[in-house]
XYZ file of C-alpha atoms in Angstrom:
764
model
C -45.077 -52.898 -16.772
C -41.981 -52.828 -14.607
C -38.774 -54.248 -15.978
C -37.039 -55.787 -12.972
C -33.726 -55.924 -14.836
C -33.757 -52.185 -15.537
C -32.935 -49.390 -13.124
C -35.566 -47.068 -14.570
C -39.301 -47.496 -14.844
C -40.328 -48.170 -18.457
C -43.920 -47.054 -19.106
C -46.305 -49.076 -21.222
C -47.240 -48.165 -24.760
C -49.434 -45.186 -25.512
C -52.450 -47.327 -26.421
C -52.671 -48.616 -22.857
C -53.446 -45.067 -21.674
C -55.896 -44.098 -24.395
C -58.758 -44.051 -21.920
C -57.128 -41.354 -19.775
C -58.050 -37.701 -20.210
C -56.018 -35.633 -22.644
C -54.228 -33.675 -19.960
C -52.226 -36.669 -18.683
C -48.417 -36.499 -18.854
C -45.506 -38.867 -18.423
C -43.196 -37.547 -15.757
C -39.404 -37.353 -16.024
C -36.627 -35.987 -13.850
C -33.652 -34.109 -15.323
C -30.350 -34.683 -13.560
C -27.939 -32.127 -15.027
C -25.041 -30.061 -13.675
C -26.014 -26.750 -12.093
C -23.415 -25.019 -14.253
C -22.788 -26.652 -17.588
C -19.184 -26.178 -18.685
C -18.245 -25.840 -22.334
C -16.548 -28.798 -24.029
C -15.427 -27.011 -27.170
C -12.438 -29.277 -27.778
C -14.574 -32.380 -28.121
C -15.774 -33.679 -31.447
C -19.299 -32.977 -32.600
C -21.866 -35.303 -31.093
C -23.617 -37.234 -33.855
C -25.863 -39.130 -31.472
C -29.177 -37.693 -30.303
C -28.725 -35.686 -27.115
C -32.060 -36.932 -25.724
C -30.876 -40.503 -26.286
C -27.655 -39.574 -24.541
C -29.628 -38.299 -21.564
C -31.656 -41.521 -21.416
C -28.536 -43.660 -21.736
C -26.684 -41.842 -18.960
C -29.836 -41.716 -16.804
C -29.758 -37.938 -16.774
C -33.352 -38.113 -18.016
C -35.309 -40.785 -16.147
C -38.960 -41.437 -15.471
C -40.822 -41.171 -12.187
C -43.102 -44.159 -11.667
C -44.520 -43.400 -8.239
C -48.297 -43.033 -8.109
C -49.210 -43.719 -11.731
C -50.806 -41.024 -13.892
C -53.292 -39.586 -11.412
C -53.593 -35.966 -10.430
C -52.422 -36.678 -6.906
C -49.258 -38.360 -8.158
C -48.559 -35.406 -10.433
C -48.871 -32.960 -7.550
C -46.564 -35.089 -5.419
C -44.068 -35.119 -8.280
C -44.187 -31.326 -8.582
C -43.824 -30.849 -4.838
C -40.760 -33.109 -4.794
C -38.845 -30.972 -7.254
C -39.864 -27.497 -6.106
C -39.250 -28.068 -2.406
C -35.642 -29.010 -3.206
C -34.783 -25.988 -5.368
C -32.110 -23.725 -3.939
C -29.960 -20.942 -5.336
C -26.936 -22.880 -4.173
C -24.154 -24.520 -6.172
C -23.851 -27.188 -3.460
C -27.240 -28.684 -4.411
C -25.738 -30.379 -7.449
C -23.238 -32.208 -5.257
C -26.014 -34.142 -3.547
C -26.703 -37.579 -4.964
C -29.711 -37.850 -7.307
C -30.656 -34.192 -6.811
C -32.744 -33.275 -9.895
C -32.256 -29.887 -11.502
C -35.363 -30.012 -13.676
C -38.479 -31.888 -14.731
C -40.078 -32.831 -18.042
C -43.761 -33.609 -18.592
C -44.287 -35.317 -21.935
C -47.463 -36.477 -23.665
C -45.466 -39.290 -25.297
C -43.163 -41.920 -23.868
C -39.439 -41.202 -24.010
C -37.650 -44.506 -23.498
C -34.726 -46.479 -24.886
C -37.025 -49.485 -25.328
C -39.903 -47.485 -26.781
C -40.499 -45.882 -30.130
C -37.434 -44.013 -31.338
C -39.616 -41.723 -33.446
C -41.040 -40.193 -30.251
C -37.521 -39.395 -29.086
C -36.604 -37.902 -32.468
C -39.762 -35.801 -32.484
C -38.941 -34.447 -29.034
C -35.381 -33.869 -30.229
C -36.393 -31.621 -33.131
C -39.409 -29.889 -31.599
C -39.415 -26.113 -31.614
C -40.292 -24.531 -28.293
C -40.449 -21.530 -26.038
C -37.935 -20.800 -23.291
C -39.512 -18.722 -20.500
C -37.294 -17.098 -17.904
C -39.055 -16.674 -14.557
C -38.756 -13.397 -12.692
C -37.276 -14.602 -9.382
C -34.146 -13.531 -7.471
C -30.923 -14.750 -9.058
C -28.407 -14.251 -6.250
C -26.838 -16.916 -4.077
C -29.044 -18.339 -1.269
C -32.096 -16.310 -2.333
C -35.399 -17.916 -1.334
C -37.179 -18.841 -4.586
C -39.048 -22.030 -3.620
C -42.480 -20.549 -2.986
C -42.336 -18.152 -5.945
C -41.424 -20.932 -8.362
C -44.086 -23.289 -7.052
C -46.828 -20.672 -7.421
C -45.571 -19.721 -10.890
C -45.534 -23.374 -11.949
C -49.159 -23.866 -10.940
C -50.191 -20.920 -13.120
C -47.949 -22.108 -15.937
C -49.233 -25.684 -15.844
C -52.882 -24.667 -15.794
C -52.305 -22.413 -18.808
C -50.559 -25.120 -20.849
C -51.887 -28.535 -19.827
C -54.895 -28.573 -22.160
C -53.188 -26.925 -25.146
C -53.071 -29.510 -27.937
C -50.209 -27.674 -29.668
C -47.792 -28.515 -26.842
C -46.122 -31.923 -26.799
C -44.136 -31.382 -23.609
C -43.378 -28.827 -20.957
C -41.065 -28.577 -18.000
C -38.806 -26.666 -15.673
C -35.018 -26.405 -15.515
C -32.455 -24.279 -13.703
C -28.965 -23.246 -14.699
C -26.169 -21.233 -13.161
C -23.030 -19.334 -14.094
C -20.021 -18.138 -12.133
C -19.973 -21.049 -9.649
C -16.418 -22.206 -10.443
C -14.706 -19.563 -8.317
C -13.418 -20.187 -4.822
C -15.832 -17.774 -3.150
C -18.340 -19.136 -0.686
C -21.206 -16.915 -1.873
C -20.973 -17.335 -5.605
C -23.034 -17.937 -8.683
C -25.946 -16.494 -10.628
C -28.965 -18.790 -10.716
C -31.531 -18.679 -13.539
C -34.865 -20.522 -13.588
C -36.845 -21.394 -16.711
C -40.083 -22.997 -17.814
C -40.212 -24.407 -21.323
C -42.781 -25.791 -23.751
C -42.187 -27.832 -26.908
C -44.492 -27.771 -29.897
C -46.241 -30.742 -31.439
C -46.673 -28.807 -34.695
C -44.436 -29.002 -37.769
C -41.924 -26.286 -38.559
C -44.255 -24.576 -41.039
C -46.930 -23.914 -38.409
C -44.756 -21.899 -36.044
C -47.107 -18.943 -36.312
C -49.354 -20.757 -33.851
C -46.557 -20.441 -31.317
C -46.424 -16.668 -31.599
C -45.331 -15.006 -28.399
C -48.501 -12.912 -28.299
C -50.538 -16.040 -27.580
C -48.532 -16.796 -24.449
C -49.381 -14.203 -21.828
C -48.762 -16.154 -18.675
C -50.261 -14.956 -15.369
C -46.902 -15.151 -13.551
C -43.990 -12.680 -13.810
C -41.608 -13.434 -16.675
C -38.465 -11.681 -17.839
C -38.358 -12.919 -21.431
C -39.976 -15.519 -23.687
C -37.669 -16.781 -26.437
C -38.449 -19.055 -29.377
C -35.709 -21.696 -29.797
C -35.207 -24.294 -32.495
C -34.795 -27.854 -31.155
C -35.404 -26.700 -27.603
C -34.768 -30.019 -25.850
C -31.114 -30.358 -26.990
C -30.627 -26.650 -26.287
C -31.860 -26.572 -22.704
C -31.694 -30.212 -21.540
C -28.072 -31.031 -22.231
C -25.080 -31.621 -19.932
C -23.064 -29.207 -22.061
C -24.015 -25.630 -23.024
C -25.378 -25.190 -26.500
C -23.960 -21.655 -26.771
C -21.122 -19.835 -25.013
C -20.402 -16.144 -25.511
C -17.092 -14.282 -25.573
C -17.120 -10.466 -25.565
C -14.320 -8.266 -26.912
C -14.184 -4.574 -25.985
C -12.174 -2.472 -28.418
C -10.189 -3.024 -31.605
C -7.057 -4.372 -29.924
C -9.045 -6.872 -27.867
C -10.647 -8.364 -30.985
C -7.328 -8.558 -32.836
C -5.605 -10.405 -29.995
C -8.653 -12.595 -29.348
C -8.721 -13.917 -32.920
C -4.966 -14.500 -33.045
C -5.477 -17.914 -31.410
C -8.851 -19.486 -31.997
C -11.806 -18.977 -34.300
C -15.384 -18.512 -33.064
C -18.317 -20.107 -34.849
C -20.171 -16.808 -35.216
C -19.244 -13.133 -34.843
C -21.756 -10.432 -33.894
C -20.732 -6.771 -33.903
C -22.234 -3.826 -32.073
C -21.121 -0.194 -31.869
C -20.762 1.815 -28.691
C -21.202 5.587 -28.874
C -20.295 6.942 -25.399
C -22.160 10.237 -25.901
C -25.075 9.064 -28.057
C -27.502 6.777 -26.266
C -29.867 6.423 -29.232
C -27.212 5.151 -31.634
C -25.712 2.868 -28.997
C -28.914 1.070 -28.121
C -30.100 1.017 -31.715
C -26.966 -0.975 -32.485
C -27.616 -3.218 -29.480
C -31.174 -3.794 -30.682
C -29.831 -4.993 -34.042
C -27.481 -7.376 -32.257
C -30.334 -8.687 -30.106
C -32.483 -9.393 -33.163
C -29.631 -11.228 -34.884
C -28.929 -13.269 -31.769
C -32.575 -14.292 -31.286
C -32.797 -15.209 -34.976
C -29.703 -17.371 -34.517
C -31.471 -19.290 -31.730
C -34.435 -19.958 -34.021
C -32.378 -21.276 -36.944
C -29.470 -23.256 -35.475
C -28.912 -26.887 -34.577
C -27.297 -27.884 -31.302
C -25.097 -30.853 -32.170
C -22.112 -29.018 -30.704
C -21.250 -26.066 -28.494
C -21.394 -22.865 -30.540
C -18.814 -20.215 -29.624
C -20.154 -16.703 -30.260
C -17.977 -13.601 -30.330
C -19.689 -10.289 -29.550
C -17.429 -7.446 -30.652
C -18.015 -4.003 -29.083
C -16.493 -1.226 -31.167
C -15.952 2.245 -29.638
C -16.952 5.297 -31.690
C -16.513 8.791 -30.184
C -17.546 10.680 -33.317
C -21.084 11.466 -32.118
C -21.609 13.708 -29.082
C -25.249 14.262 -28.196
C -25.527 13.701 -24.426
C -23.645 15.663 -21.786
C -23.014 12.689 -19.487
C -21.024 9.748 -20.768
C -22.718 6.370 -21.124
C -20.669 3.797 -19.190
C -19.618 0.735 -21.219
C -20.818 -1.375 -18.297
C -24.429 -0.605 -19.251
C -23.761 -2.075 -22.689
C -22.175 -5.141 -21.106
C -25.113 -5.428 -18.712
C -27.496 -5.501 -21.683
C -25.526 -8.422 -23.158
C -25.336 -10.164 -19.781
C -29.108 -9.962 -19.319
C -29.683 -11.288 -22.830
C -27.452 -14.275 -22.067
C -29.199 -14.898 -18.749
C -32.593 -14.777 -20.450
C -31.519 -17.389 -23.012
C -29.648 -19.739 -20.651
C -26.238 -19.037 -22.167
C -23.032 -18.180 -20.331
C -20.433 -15.490 -20.939
C -17.149 -17.379 -20.634
C -14.947 -14.333 -21.032
C -14.790 -10.566 -21.529
C -11.554 -9.341 -23.075
C -10.792 -5.633 -22.732
C -8.349 -3.968 -25.060
C -5.547 -1.884 -23.624
C -6.907 0.976 -25.747
C -10.192 0.965 -23.797
C -8.978 0.419 -20.224
C -8.765 4.148 -19.483
C -12.258 4.707 -20.859
C -13.965 1.828 -19.096
C -13.926 -0.107 -15.860
C -12.923 -3.721 -15.975
C -15.484 -5.856 -14.217
C -14.549 -7.540 -10.974
C -16.151 -9.809 -8.454
C -16.517 -8.523 -4.926
C -13.654 -10.656 -3.647
C -11.275 -10.377 -6.578
C -11.559 -14.055 -7.548
C -11.625 -15.419 -11.104
C -14.380 -13.605 -12.924
C -13.848 -14.332 -16.628
C -12.489 -10.829 -17.329
C -9.204 -10.411 -19.179
C -7.022 -7.825 -20.901
C -5.942 -8.586 -24.481
C -6.453 -12.349 -24.106
C -6.723 -14.997 -26.810
C -9.845 -17.026 -27.466
C -8.051 -20.304 -26.859
C -6.865 -19.239 -23.409
C -10.334 -18.000 -22.422
C -11.961 -21.288 -23.421
C -9.282 -23.337 -21.678
C -9.787 -21.453 -18.408
C -13.363 -22.737 -18.197
C -14.756 -19.812 -16.176
C -18.055 -18.026 -16.669
C -19.087 -14.537 -15.635
C -21.003 -14.317 -12.353
C -23.533 -11.737 -13.493
C -25.211 -11.206 -10.114
C -22.114 -10.374 -8.052
C -19.974 -8.671 -10.674
C -19.065 -5.182 -9.565
C -19.015 -2.037 -11.624
C -19.809 1.093 -9.707
C -21.345 1.194 -6.279
C -24.800 -0.147 -7.094
C -25.444 -3.814 -6.163
C -25.620 -5.905 -9.301
C -28.101 -8.462 -7.951
C -30.734 -5.730 -7.530
C -30.649 -4.737 -11.189
C -33.274 -6.093 -13.537
C -33.252 -6.440 -17.335
C -33.980 -3.178 -19.093
C -35.168 -2.847 -22.679
C -33.238 -0.582 -25.021
C -36.246 1.670 -25.637
C -36.882 2.223 -21.924
C -33.182 2.835 -21.305
C -33.098 5.612 -23.908
C -36.226 7.252 -22.460
C -34.971 7.253 -18.875
C -31.519 8.387 -19.953
C -33.119 11.477 -21.446
C -34.794 12.154 -18.092
C -31.477 11.829 -16.284
C -29.949 14.548 -18.462
C -32.614 16.931 -17.149
C -32.101 16.277 -13.434
C -28.357 15.606 -13.243
C -27.344 19.319 -13.064
C -29.309 19.674 -9.818
C -27.140 17.141 -8.002
C -24.235 18.601 -6.041
C -21.961 17.295 -3.336
C -22.209 19.071 0.045
C -19.365 21.315 1.166
C -17.373 19.993 4.107
C -17.644 22.129 7.244
C -14.288 23.083 8.803
C -12.465 26.201 9.986
C -11.890 27.391 6.431
C -15.519 27.107 5.297
C -17.076 28.129 8.619
C -17.281 31.869 7.826
C -18.972 31.297 4.467
C -21.349 28.811 6.108
C -22.295 31.371 8.758
C -23.302 33.819 6.021
C -25.512 31.185 4.389
C -27.101 30.196 7.699
C -27.827 33.858 8.442
C -29.845 34.165 5.222
C -32.081 31.067 5.381
C -32.949 28.255 7.755
C -31.157 24.935 7.392
C -32.359 21.395 8.105
C -30.169 18.484 9.184
C -30.246 14.761 8.392
C -27.874 11.876 8.989
C -25.205 11.446 6.344
C -25.860 8.013 4.814
C -22.727 6.160 3.712
C -23.297 4.637 0.295
C -23.767 5.373 -3.392
C -25.433 8.633 -4.411
C -28.255 8.036 -6.892
C -31.075 9.793 -8.679
C -34.135 7.577 -8.270
C -36.821 8.043 -10.907
C -40.214 6.599 -11.792
C -41.789 6.595 -15.239
C -45.439 6.912 -16.239
C -46.111 3.304 -15.187
C -44.533 3.800 -11.771
C -41.492 1.606 -12.530
C -38.453 2.446 -10.415
C -35.065 3.334 -11.926
C -31.781 4.406 -10.350
C -28.964 6.454 -11.852
C -25.550 6.039 -10.238
C -24.150 9.565 -10.126
C -20.524 8.453 -9.853
C -20.433 5.941 -12.708
C -23.377 7.304 -14.776
C -24.898 3.816 -14.849
C -28.681 3.496 -15.206
C -30.512 0.558 -13.597
C -34.059 -0.761 -13.555
C -35.113 -1.905 -10.075
C -38.765 -2.882 -9.871
C -42.289 -2.447 -11.152
C -43.808 0.107 -8.830
C -42.313 2.126 -6.003
C -42.092 -0.002 -2.876
C -43.122 1.372 0.513
C -45.401 3.930 -1.181
C -48.967 4.857 -0.348
C -50.010 4.331 -3.967
C -48.744 4.584 -7.536
C -46.035 7.240 -7.719
C -45.382 8.105 -11.364
C -43.104 10.588 -13.147
C -41.008 11.459 -10.104
C -37.321 12.145 -9.505
C -35.728 11.805 -6.069
C -32.220 12.286 -4.727
C -31.050 9.479 -2.476
C -28.340 7.113 -1.340
C -28.104 3.341 -1.724
C -26.892 1.886 1.580
C -26.224 -1.629 2.764
C -28.410 -3.048 5.500
C -27.267 -4.793 8.652
C -30.039 -7.384 8.305
C -28.475 -9.437 5.503
C -25.455 -9.170 3.241
C -27.729 -8.965 0.165
C -30.262 -6.556 1.683
C -29.989 -2.916 0.636
C -31.980 0.239 1.274
C -32.470 3.407 -0.730
C -32.668 6.441 1.551
C -34.681 9.199 -0.155
C -33.166 12.568 0.770
C -34.823 15.098 -1.530
C -37.271 15.398 -4.422
C -36.721 17.188 -7.742
C -39.908 16.277 -9.594
C -43.173 14.956 -8.174
C -45.859 13.458 -10.415
C -44.608 15.394 -13.411
C -44.260 18.757 -11.631
C -40.822 20.345 -11.256
C -40.437 21.158 -7.546
C -36.695 21.671 -7.175
C -37.205 25.436 -6.656
C -39.955 24.961 -4.054
C -38.964 25.521 -0.420
C -37.639 22.446 1.343
C -40.521 22.013 3.868
C -43.023 21.963 1.003
C -40.887 19.537 -1.016
C -40.407 17.203 1.911
C -44.121 17.168 2.662
C -44.618 15.564 -0.766
C -42.087 12.859 0.129
C -43.753 12.131 3.469
C -47.129 11.742 1.791
C -45.770 9.379 -0.874
C -43.258 7.233 1.045
C -44.456 5.604 4.240
C -41.263 4.260 5.753
C -38.770 6.329 7.661
C -35.692 4.753 9.194
C -37.453 4.560 12.564
C -40.325 2.378 11.302
C -38.516 0.338 8.640
C -40.154 -3.104 8.425
C -38.193 -6.308 8.009
C -37.431 -7.118 4.374
C -36.495 -10.355 2.675
C -32.907 -10.555 1.560
C -32.035 -10.202 -2.102
C -34.328 -7.202 -2.338
C -34.253 -3.554 -1.454
C -36.380 -1.241 0.606
C -37.090 2.445 0.153
C -37.187 4.733 3.166
C -37.113 8.454 3.659
C -34.494 10.299 5.665
C -35.304 12.000 8.953
C -34.887 15.798 8.991
C -34.725 18.104 11.996
C -34.053 21.831 12.397
C -30.355 22.409 12.995
C -30.830 23.780 16.520
C -32.684 20.567 17.496
C -30.532 18.097 15.587
C -28.145 17.006 18.335
C -29.908 13.656 18.685
C -29.000 12.848 15.068
C -25.428 12.591 16.327
C -26.134 11.081 19.743
C -28.695 8.521 18.484
C -27.985 7.789 14.795
C -29.951 5.186 12.775
C -29.005 1.606 13.558
C -30.171 -0.165 10.409
C -27.791 1.362 7.862
C -24.288 2.912 7.965
C -24.115 6.655 8.510
C -21.491 9.183 9.458
C -22.106 12.754 10.564
C -24.861 15.018 9.249
C -25.809 16.871 6.070
C -27.297 20.377 6.273
C -29.824 21.414 3.594
C -30.968 25.045 3.003
C -34.658 25.859 3.157
C -34.384 27.607 -0.224
C -31.764 26.621 -2.752
C -31.384 30.161 -4.088
C -31.211 33.582 -2.479
C -31.383 36.943 -4.218
C -27.884 36.743 -5.685
C -26.663 33.137 -5.892
C -27.286 29.496 -5.061
C -26.974 28.404 -1.449
C -24.768 25.365 -0.813
C -25.435 22.319 1.318
C -22.925 21.407 4.011
C -21.691 18.199 5.574
C -20.102 17.574 8.946
C -18.106 14.621 10.215
C -16.811 14.012 13.728
C -13.169 15.031 13.985
C -12.136 11.419 14.620
C -13.930 10.180 11.516
C -12.404 12.397 8.849
C -11.149 10.110 6.083
C -9.344 10.340 2.759
C -9.158 7.877 -0.135
C -5.742 6.991 -1.572
C -4.346 4.782 -4.301
C -1.740 2.237 -3.225
C 1.583 2.890 -4.929
C 3.484 -0.075 -3.533
C 3.306 -2.512 -0.631
C 6.280 -3.719 1.379
C 6.852 -5.814 4.473
C 8.128 -4.096 7.601
C 10.313 -6.378 9.686
C 9.546 -6.254 13.378
C 10.476 -8.528 16.207
C 6.901 -9.113 17.321
C 4.599 -9.612 14.311
C 4.389 -9.085 10.583
C 3.288 -5.646 9.391
C 2.774 -4.403 5.845
C 3.318 -0.827 4.735
C 1.368 0.678 1.842
C 2.586 3.929 0.292
C -0.178 6.436 -0.353
C -0.820 8.202 -3.661
C -3.301 10.975 -4.529
C -4.445 12.680 -7.734
C -2.692 15.808 -8.958
C -4.223 18.588 -11.063
C -3.814 16.565 -14.264
C -5.501 13.483 -12.791
C -2.295 11.455 -12.466
C -1.492 9.595 -9.248
C 1.461 11.032 -7.330
C 2.883 10.243 -3.852
C 1.381 12.252 -1.025
C 4.334 13.698 0.894
C 5.911 10.203 1.080
C 3.290 9.158 3.631
C 2.118 5.596 4.226
C -0.285 3.443 6.212
C 0.711 0.349 8.184
C -1.641 -2.591 8.543
C -1.718 -6.246 9.520
C -1.786 -8.495 6.428
C -4.082 -10.999 8.139
C -6.728 -8.317 8.620
C -6.458 -6.761 5.136
C -5.483 -9.366 2.593
C -7.080 -7.653 -0.410
C -4.512 -4.854 -0.746
C -2.025 -4.592 -3.602
C -0.573 -2.008 -5.932
C -3.372 -0.134 -7.684
C -5.982 -0.857 -5.009
C -7.669 1.990 -3.166
C -7.825 2.452 0.587
C -9.852 4.707 2.828
C -7.839 5.947 5.791
C -8.797 7.928 8.861
C -6.576 10.751 10.052
C -5.126 10.319 13.544
C -3.510 13.272 15.339
C -1.165 13.464 18.301
C -1.126 16.230 20.885
C 2.147 17.594 19.482
C 0.628 18.007 16.010
C 2.046 14.839 14.481
C -0.349 12.797 12.367
C -0.585 9.348 10.815
C -3.105 7.283 8.855
C -5.105 4.272 9.991
C -6.679 1.859 7.505
C -10.486 1.717 7.421
C -11.445 -0.047 4.196
C -9.957 -1.240 0.920
C -11.516 -1.126 -2.556
C -10.861 -3.062 -5.739
C -9.635 -0.827 -8.606
C -12.755 -1.685 -10.612
C -15.341 -0.665 -8.009
C -15.530 2.875 -9.355
C -13.954 4.503 -6.275
C -11.828 7.559 -7.116
C -8.873 8.714 -4.978
C -8.994 12.211 -3.506
C -6.916 14.991 -4.982
C -3.875 16.541 -3.332
C -5.660 19.713 -2.229
C -8.462 17.825 -0.478
C -6.069 15.601 1.469
C -3.883 18.577 2.357
C -6.916 20.429 3.701
C -7.890 17.376 5.755
C -4.437 17.280 7.334
C -3.876 20.989 7.970
C -7.398 22.311 8.548
C -8.841 21.712 11.971
C -12.397 20.457 12.233
C -15.235 21.958 14.248
C -17.402 20.491 16.982
C -21.102 19.872 16.566
C -21.866 22.536 19.159
C -20.355 25.008 16.721
C -22.573 23.559 13.993
C -25.611 24.153 16.190
C -24.379 27.718 16.768
C -24.755 28.291 13.022
C -28.524 28.030 13.482
C -28.391 31.299 15.426
C -26.007 33.019 12.983
C -28.750 35.423 11.904
C -28.703 36.908 15.422
C -25.085 37.960 14.872
C -25.541 39.542 11.471
C -24.522 43.189 11.485
C -27.358 45.361 10.283
C -24.933 47.949 8.892
C -22.357 45.877 6.951
C -24.152 42.471 6.844
C -21.082 40.664 8.221
C -21.347 37.836 10.788
C -19.467 38.516 14.001
C -20.328 37.203 17.455
C -18.229 39.885 19.193
C -20.629 42.736 18.341
C -23.397 44.197 20.427
C -26.926 45.605 20.184
C -27.356 49.328 19.627
C -29.836 50.362 22.302
C -31.077 53.317 20.281
C -32.421 51.370 17.292
C -32.215 47.859 18.805
C -29.976 46.652 15.963
C -26.954 44.371 16.168
C -23.666 45.913 15.016
C -20.278 44.264 14.665
C -17.281 45.786 16.547
C -15.937 47.453 13.403
C -19.199 49.257 12.655
C -19.572 50.094 16.346
C -16.275 51.953 16.310
C -16.768 53.563 12.891
C -19.999 55.220 14.081
C -18.487 56.642 17.269
C -19.862 54.039 19.661
C -17.965 52.283 22.385
C -17.381 51.650 26.089
C -15.304 54.207 27.931
C -12.061 52.673 29.115
C -12.257 54.660 32.396
C -15.892 54.621 33.457
C -17.093 51.630 31.387
C -20.253 53.370 30.237
C -21.573 52.967 26.678
C -21.273 56.240 24.843
C -22.679 57.349 21.532
C -20.079 60.069 20.961
C -16.399 59.412 21.518
C -13.229 58.456 19.772
C -10.613 55.737 19.708
C -7.111 56.676 20.864
C -4.785 56.132 17.883
C -1.934 55.057 20.161
C -3.587 52.914 22.805
C -6.592 51.968 20.683
C -8.836 52.638 23.669
C -12.203 54.334 23.446
C -12.660 57.580 25.427
């Protein structure tokens, strides 16, 4: 019946629908905020949260079409065609953020026992594996996943209700592209608490991709509430915890230990925390917002690994756990004793990001921010590409990284100082050239299942990217590649990984194999080069291989560089990494007008001019002890309107500009937040950039013929020598004179026997 005095449709009693098949559901819309803010200062809510939702019409029925299958499909289409990863969706009037399909009627005028049963029902929270970044296209993926989910659950008599809901975090900042968006399916049990074994997770193997399935007590109040059931505050270090608890008391405290050089102990401690947290979700009631404190304690007493585990990987584990369970991190407080050992997290525009230094709990809760986990920066790897990684898999892949990390080395910059040494290397083996991709250097690995992982060389952060190697001819397992993560010009969230070398292929160590043989393995495994890169959807990444050419034919790498990712100059790779005596280096070359240096900003001041406002930033570099010192009292001027994100402590990349009289100055190229993992150059490097002249690419191409100018007698490289006609060997001028050879200064003929005048230094 339809109550004309009510705004919502009130269904009839259950007996009226007894003739319908068992799979019929009553349909409800959920109208909740996209990001639910904590209300920790309010008193505990004694009234049922489901009743609250019905009273405030945040849970209301859909009466269109009755209970038929066609009406149900129309209902599903209505919700899933309107889903967007956009915080502005919640501002639209009557825009639902979720749905509920119940086998019983939930109504203010109906049986209250049905509402109470739904209130206390235990259920499963299922996080769907879809993109979580802003504006990502998730409509089709969610609709297909829902069809599989509904078909798997609709005829299960143990389930009283099921539904879909979305939530977000980090949408309260002023950035236009903001927020992390999570999507969940959920099911509620019709069984009593004692029969929870029937809801074991092993019985729910859904045919759609999921990130985690979590058992939650009283699932409806937990997930379908205008306020968050749980908020998390993280303290990093002893001082951070002491200051945090000086004002405010959390409801629960979980502790975990961080061992920077022992990955097994670190993630064993995280696994204990995860088990305690999941047990907390199964045992608690949600009549108020629970404030959880996760304390991370540093312990440097164990040193097993050679590379240091970044604390950001530990924080990422906690962030993924919160995303999987629809809880928000409202603050991360770093202690001043851990700042030097860790990077504070930052958003890519420097806005409010729920990160603090020695802050109290009361202040963090009053700020009302939450951590935007998809656009939080630490290191140079895009956060929205990272996927949740189990502790066991992390430990396994970290062990693999320790094996391949020693084989990574930065190329030596080619200039007048290094040119002679480079000529000797080029005379020994052939070199191959590729474009120098501008981005983050990584070691990309696959495990036995073919899952793709990336290790950020600069920050030592390990990330899980995808199941299976994209753009591959088939399953590529147990491999290790060297590459660079670069941004794409197609979309601001689209990234590419340029594969540049291979260390291990299908379990076989190939780093000592000659480069042509190694690269043939890459070409057989990875289809896409930069010239045939297909279009890719944003919020994902593509894998392509670099393009190599012999050095003497590599001029087109400079004249016609790739257009779909940033690049600068070329990198030169030796055919064999080792000769008879030592390792052969790789070299890099930049155009003389593109040589840059990275500085730390010491201070910023305004320069008064009559025409327009100009700011002056004083440049600092690292000394031998790692401290930042002024670089010869030099500075860079810039327009504040063009570079607003510059302040003391920020980093800037500047290009060197030279005048014809030898004077030089710096021009601003790009600025970096202090927490992006960018390191300023040292004093020696910057001094070499200023006082060492660069070389042209024609001189680089000349290096390919350096073997033709290698003296057979002394093995030196010298292009001023000549060929000995007797044995057809090339000799340098010094050896030519030492053996009595030369051109007569009078007649000009080449003579085998003669001498050099000690006064005039002429050959007679």
